[in-house]
mmCIF file of C-alpha atoms in Angstrom:
data_model
loop_
_atom_site.group_PDB
_atom_site.id
_atom_site.type_symbol
_atom_site.label_atom_id
_atom_site.label_comp_id
_atom_site.label_asym_id
_atom_site.label_seq_id
_atom_site.Cartn_x
_atom_site.Cartn_y
_atom_site.Cartn_z
ATOM 1 C CA MET A 6 -119.095 25.189 27.151
ATOM 2 C CA ALA A 7 -116.916 28.186 26.167
ATOM 3 C CA LYS A 8 -118.462 31.188 24.514
ATOM 4 C CA LYS A 9 -117.797 31.604 20.815
ATOM 5 C CA THR A 10 -116.529 35.055 19.700
ATOM 6 C CA GLY A 11 -119.875 36.066 18.232
ATOM 7 C CA ASP A 12 -121.699 35.084 21.448
ATOM 8 C CA VAL A 13 -119.959 37.824 23.514
ATOM 9 C CA SER A 14 -121.911 40.946 23.970
ATOM 10 C CA ILE A 15 -119.859 44.179 24.378
ATOM 11 C CA GLY A 16 -121.258 47.557 25.529
ATOM 12 C CA LYS A 17 -119.803 50.907 26.173
ATOM 13 C CA PHE A 18 -119.353 50.123 29.860
ATOM 14 C CA ASP A 19 -117.063 47.236 28.911
ATOM 15 C CA ILE A 20 -115.118 49.300 26.435
ATOM 16 C CA LEU A 21 -114.562 52.207 28.841
ATOM 17 C CA ALA A 22 -113.679 49.987 31.743
ATOM 18 C CA THR A 23 -111.180 47.951 29.713
ATOM 19 C CA TYR A 24 -109.765 50.860 27.756
ATOM 20 C CA THR A 25 -109.072 52.633 31.139
ATOM 21 C CA TYR A 26 -107.562 49.505 32.542
ATOM 22 C CA ALA A 27 -105.291 49.116 29.571
ATOM 23 C CA LYS A 28 -104.330 52.740 29.711
ATOM 24 C CA GLY A 29 -103.539 52.388 33.357
ATOM 25 C CA LEU A 30 -101.323 49.440 32.744
ATOM 26 C CA LEU A 31 -99.474 51.317 30.058
ATOM 27 C CA ASP A 32 -99.039 54.269 32.340
ATOM 28 C CA GLY A 33 -97.307 52.028 35.013
ATOM 29 C CA LEU A 34 -100.108 51.309 37.400
ATOM 30 C CA ASP A 35 -100.208 47.807 39.026
ATOM 31 C CA ASP A 36 -102.855 45.581 37.794
ATOM 32 C CA LYS A 37 -105.160 45.964 40.782
ATOM 33 C CA GLU A 38 -105.107 49.779 40.695
ATOM 34 C CA ALA A 39 -105.600 49.788 36.886
ATOM 35 C CA ARG A 40 -108.652 47.541 37.182
ATOM 36 C CA GLU A 41 -110.138 49.698 39.923
ATOM 37 C CA ARG A 42 -109.552 52.809 37.741
ATOM 38 C CA GLY A 43 -111.267 51.015 34.906
ATOM 39 C CA MET A 44 -114.393 50.439 37.015
ATOM 40 C CA VAL A 45 -114.383 53.945 38.351
ATOM 41 C CA ALA A 46 -114.272 55.386 34.870
ATOM 42 C CA ALA A 47 -117.005 53.054 33.606
ATOM 43 C CA VAL A 48 -119.253 53.899 36.527
ATOM 44 C CA MET A 49 -118.802 57.580 36.244
ATOM 45 C CA GLY A 50 -119.152 57.497 32.495
ATOM 46 C CA ALA A 51 -116.898 58.991 29.820
ATOM 47 C CA LYS A 52 -115.597 62.291 31.021
ATOM 48 C CA ALA A 53 -113.842 64.786 28.815
ATOM 49 C CA LYS A 54 -110.579 64.541 30.783
ATOM 50 C CA LEU A 55 -110.295 60.822 30.154
ATOM 51 C CA GLY A 56 -108.640 61.308 26.739
ATOM 52 C CA ARG A 57 -106.087 63.772 28.180
ATOM 53 C CA PRO A 58 -103.328 63.054 30.625
ATOM 54 C CA GLY A 59 -102.965 64.963 33.843
ATOM 55 C CA GLY A 60 -105.723 63.820 36.177
ATOM 56 C CA THR A 61 -104.507 64.120 39.748
ATOM 57 C CA ALA A 62 -104.676 61.473 42.585
ATOM 58 C CA LYS A 63 -107.340 63.772 44.217
ATOM 59 C CA ASP A 64 -109.444 63.649 41.038
ATOM 60 C CA TYR A 65 -109.221 59.909 41.019
ATOM 61 C CA HIS A 66 -110.182 59.553 44.762
ATOM 62 C CA ASP A 67 -113.047 62.025 44.317
ATOM 63 C CA ASP A 68 -114.377 60.136 41.327
ATOM 64 C CA LYS A 69 -113.958 56.742 43.081
ATOM 65 C CA SER A 70 -115.925 58.072 46.113
ATOM 66 C CA ALA A 71 -118.727 59.450 43.829
ATOM 67 C CA ALA A 72 -118.827 56.193 41.875
ATOM 68 C CA GLU A 73 -119.060 54.134 45.093
ATOM 69 C CA LYS A 74 -121.863 56.300 46.286
ATOM 70 C CA LYS A 75 -123.634 55.955 42.966
ATOM 71 C CA LYS A 76 -123.131 52.160 42.901
ATOM 72 C CA LYS A 77 -123.806 51.884 46.730
ATOM 73 C CA SER A 78 -120.815 49.503 46.971
ATOM 74 C CA THR A 79 -117.074 49.558 47.193
ATOM 75 C CA ILE A 80 -115.277 49.447 43.854
ATOM 76 C CA THR A 81 -112.465 46.923 43.748
ATOM 77 C CA ALA A 82 -110.365 45.108 41.241
ATOM 78 C CA ALA A 83 -112.725 42.167 41.785
ATOM 79 C CA SER A 84 -115.615 44.355 40.604
ATOM 80 C CA PHE A 85 -113.889 44.704 37.291
ATOM 81 C CA ASP A 86 -113.330 40.990 37.073
ATOM 82 C CA ARG A 87 -116.992 40.198 37.858
ATOM 83 C CA GLN A 88 -118.620 42.803 35.744
ATOM 84 C CA VAL A 89 -116.334 42.874 32.695
ATOM 85 C CA ALA A 90 -113.676 40.176 32.356
ATOM 86 C CA ASP A 91 -115.434 37.134 33.731
ATOM 87 C CA LYS A 92 -118.629 37.717 31.765
ATOM 88 C CA MET A 93 -116.595 37.650 28.472
ATOM 89 C CA GLY A 94 -114.741 34.478 29.504
ATOM 90 C CA PRO A 95 -111.573 33.666 27.484
ATOM 91 C CA TYR A 96 -112.515 36.291 24.857
ATOM 92 C CA PHE A 97 -111.503 38.962 27.267
ATOM 93 C CA GLU A 98 -107.814 37.934 27.503
ATOM 94 C CA GLU A 99 -107.471 36.515 24.013
ATOM 95 C CA THR A 100 -109.088 39.306 22.052
ATOM 96 C CA PHE A 101 -110.737 42.237 23.773
ATOM 97 C CA LEU A 102 -107.877 43.332 26.165
ATOM 98 C CA PRO A 103 -105.123 42.951 23.599
ATOM 99 C CA ALA A 104 -107.157 44.901 21.045
ATOM 100 C CA LEU A 105 -107.812 47.787 23.408
ATOM 101 C CA LYS A 106 -104.099 47.794 24.592
ATOM 102 C CA LYS A 107 -103.124 48.207 20.941
ATOM 103 C CA LEU A 108 -105.528 51.135 20.450
ATOM 104 C CA ALA A 109 -104.184 52.780 23.729
ATOM 105 C CA VAL A 110 -100.570 52.276 22.561
ATOM 106 C CA ALA A 111 -101.528 53.823 19.141
ATOM 107 C CA GLY A 112 -102.574 56.958 21.162
ATOM 108 C CA LEU A 113 -106.258 56.711 20.531
ATOM 109 C CA SER A 114 -108.528 58.402 23.141
ATOM 110 C CA TYR A 115 -111.552 56.634 24.517
ATOM 111 C CA ASP A 116 -113.818 58.787 22.164
ATOM 112 C CA GLU A 117 -111.663 57.818 19.139
ATOM 113 C CA VAL A 118 -111.952 54.175 20.193
ATOM 114 C CA LYS A 119 -115.748 54.486 20.404
ATOM 115 C CA ARG A 120 -115.812 55.972 16.917
ATOM 116 C CA LEU A 121 -113.606 53.266 15.552
ATOM 117 C CA ILE A 122 -115.658 50.476 17.075
ATOM 118 C CA GLN A 123 -118.768 52.196 15.980
ATOM 119 C CA ILE A 124 -120.806 51.327 18.949
ATOM 120 C CA PRO A 125 -124.281 52.835 18.646
ATOM 121 C CA ARG A 126 -124.968 55.926 20.766
ATOM 122 C CA LEU A 127 -128.228 54.396 22.159
ATOM 123 C CA TRP A 128 -128.312 53.686 25.886
ATOM 124 C CA GLY A 129 -127.688 49.936 26.380
ATOM 125 C CA ALA A 130 -126.292 49.427 22.869
ATOM 126 C CA LYS A 131 -124.232 46.317 22.425
ATOM 127 C CA ILE A 132 -122.035 44.760 19.731
ATOM 128 C CA SER A 133 -121.008 41.246 19.142
ATOM 129 C CA GLY A 134 -117.469 40.023 19.898
ATOM 130 C CA GLU A 135 -116.980 39.217 16.164
ATOM 131 C CA THR A 136 -118.057 42.787 15.225
ATOM 132 C CA PHE A 137 -115.694 44.273 17.887
ATOM 133 C CA LYS A 138 -112.805 42.110 16.525
ATOM 134 C CA GLU A 139 -113.398 43.243 12.999
ATOM 135 C CA ARG A 140 -113.775 46.980 13.745
ATOM 136 C CA ALA A 141 -110.753 47.032 16.176
ATOM 137 C CA ALA A 142 -108.623 45.539 13.447
ATOM 138 C CA ALA A 143 -109.761 47.995 10.775
ATOM 139 C CA PRO A 144 -107.025 50.187 9.266
ATOM 140 C CA ARG A 145 -106.632 53.591 10.866
#
């Protein structure tokens, strides 16, 4: 049985991974590398430089190595699918990714997206898919 929109649980990890993935696609990365970057960003946490352009390839590779060491496994595009996209089912492609792409195209940084979505600052905080949909569509 497919998940209903309200049954999807979305956390900061999902938002950061998918925002970074969407931003990577918009910046011209291929799908696989954009998904890997999404996972690296989510594992490393929101860094101040995420909202600004100009990170180097060396920065990315250093972050990826540190994230893999922290996770004790290799980060791949399949990791993104398993930990983010697949757990949301069809909601990911139909609602979540398109909404985050629109926010990235609008020039919002990750921190601005978090504020717009109003995800609680508490560790492990989650919002429903319906709540995300409503907040992401709110006028800016």
